[in-house]
Short mmCIF file of C-alpha atoms in Angstrom, two decimals:
data_model
loop_
_atom_site.label_atom_id
_atom_site.label_comp_id
_atom_site.label_asym_id
_atom_site.label_seq_id
_atom_site.Cartn_x
_atom_site.Cartn_y
_atom_site.Cartn_z
CA THR A 1 31.51 -50.79 5.91
CA SER A 2 31.86 -47.11 5.51
CA ALA A 3 29.19 -44.52 4.89
CA PHE A 4 29.70 -41.87 2.31
CA THR A 5 28.35 -38.39 2.89
CA MET A 6 28.57 -35.41 0.70
CA SER A 7 30.67 -32.70 2.29
CA SER A 8 29.55 -29.11 2.32
CA ALA A 9 32.44 -28.25 0.01
CA GLY A 10 30.97 -30.54 -2.62
CA LYS A 11 27.55 -28.90 -2.56
CA ARG A 12 26.83 -26.00 -4.81
CA ALA A 13 25.53 -22.85 -3.24
CA LYS A 14 22.12 -21.82 -4.49
CA TYR A 15 22.19 -18.73 -6.63
CA ARG A 16 19.90 -15.99 -5.39
CA ARG A 17 18.97 -13.33 -7.88
CA LYS A 18 19.75 -9.80 -6.78
CA ARG A 19 16.54 -7.83 -6.38
CA THR A 20 16.16 -4.75 -8.44
CA GLY A 21 13.88 -1.79 -8.04
CA PRO A 22 12.83 0.23 -5.03
CA THR A 23 12.49 -1.28 -1.58
CA VAL A 24 9.21 -1.50 0.33
CA SER A 25 10.37 1.37 2.52
CA ASP A 26 11.01 3.55 -0.51
CA LEU A 27 7.60 2.72 -1.95
CA ILE A 28 5.87 3.58 1.34
CA LEU A 29 7.67 6.90 1.68
CA ASN A 30 6.86 7.74 -1.93
CA ALA A 31 3.17 6.92 -1.43
CA MET A 32 3.10 9.06 1.72
CA SER A 33 4.78 12.01 0.02
CA VAL A 34 2.40 12.11 -2.97
CA SER A 35 -0.69 11.84 -0.75
CA THR A 36 -2.97 14.86 -0.85
CA GLU A 37 -4.61 14.05 2.48
CA ARG A 38 -4.13 16.74 5.09
CA VAL A 39 -3.98 14.48 8.15
CA GLY A 40 -2.04 11.55 6.73
CA VAL A 41 -2.70 8.20 5.12
CA SER A 42 -4.58 5.24 6.55
CA LEU A 43 -3.22 1.71 6.25
CA PRO A 44 -5.88 0.70 3.68
CA GLY A 45 -5.17 3.90 1.76
CA LEU A 46 -1.45 3.16 1.80
CA LYS A 47 -2.02 -0.39 0.58
CA LYS A 48 -4.27 0.92 -2.19
CA ALA A 49 -1.54 3.34 -3.30
CA LEU A 50 1.08 0.57 -3.26
CA LYS A 51 -1.23 -1.69 -5.29
CA ALA A 52 -1.73 1.11 -7.83
CA GLU A 53 2.06 1.26 -8.25
CA GLY A 54 2.10 -2.44 -9.11
CA TYR A 55 3.25 -3.83 -5.76
CA ASP A 56 1.76 -7.18 -4.70
CA VAL A 57 0.18 -6.16 -1.40
CA ALA A 58 -1.44 -9.52 -0.59
CA LYS A 59 1.83 -11.42 -0.96
CA ASN A 60 3.97 -8.88 0.91
CA ASN A 61 1.60 -7.75 3.68
CA ALA A 62 4.05 -8.73 6.41
CA ARG A 63 6.83 -6.68 4.78
CA ILE A 64 4.58 -3.64 4.62
CA LEU A 65 3.60 -3.90 8.29
CA THR A 66 7.22 -4.46 9.35
CA ALA A 67 8.38 -1.41 7.40
CA ILE A 68 5.64 0.74 8.93
CA ARG A 69 6.54 -0.43 12.46
CA ARG A 70 10.20 0.36 11.76
CA PHE A 71 9.27 3.87 10.56
CA LEU A 72 7.20 4.43 13.70
CA ALA A 73 10.00 3.16 15.94
CA ASN A 74 12.66 5.46 14.48
CA LYS A 75 10.22 8.42 14.32
CA SER A 76 10.28 8.70 10.51
CA LEU A 77 6.48 8.53 10.57
CA ALA A 78 4.14 9.78 13.26
CA GLN A 79 0.98 7.87 14.10
CA THR A 80 -1.96 10.18 14.67
CA THR A 81 -4.59 7.64 15.74
CA GLY A 82 -4.83 3.95 16.53
CA THR A 83 -2.30 1.46 17.84
CA GLY A 84 0.17 -0.85 16.14
CA ALA A 85 0.67 -0.55 12.39
CA SER A 86 -2.78 0.88 11.68
#
């Protein structure tokens, strides 16, 4: 008896749709630049601004925090108070 298996060449690759529109990083920088606060923007304030632009904050919370941590690591943003991505 022989077993038949489907080779990887026979499988079709799943099609992933190319994302359009601005990235999370672009949205964060835009929200920070239009802020009228003198000392900066808090995390809840930033999320509120992103939500006002139509971004799904609840679904993409991890992406937002990762982008903020990346900005802090490469000194694009300066954290005035708190620790972490607050």
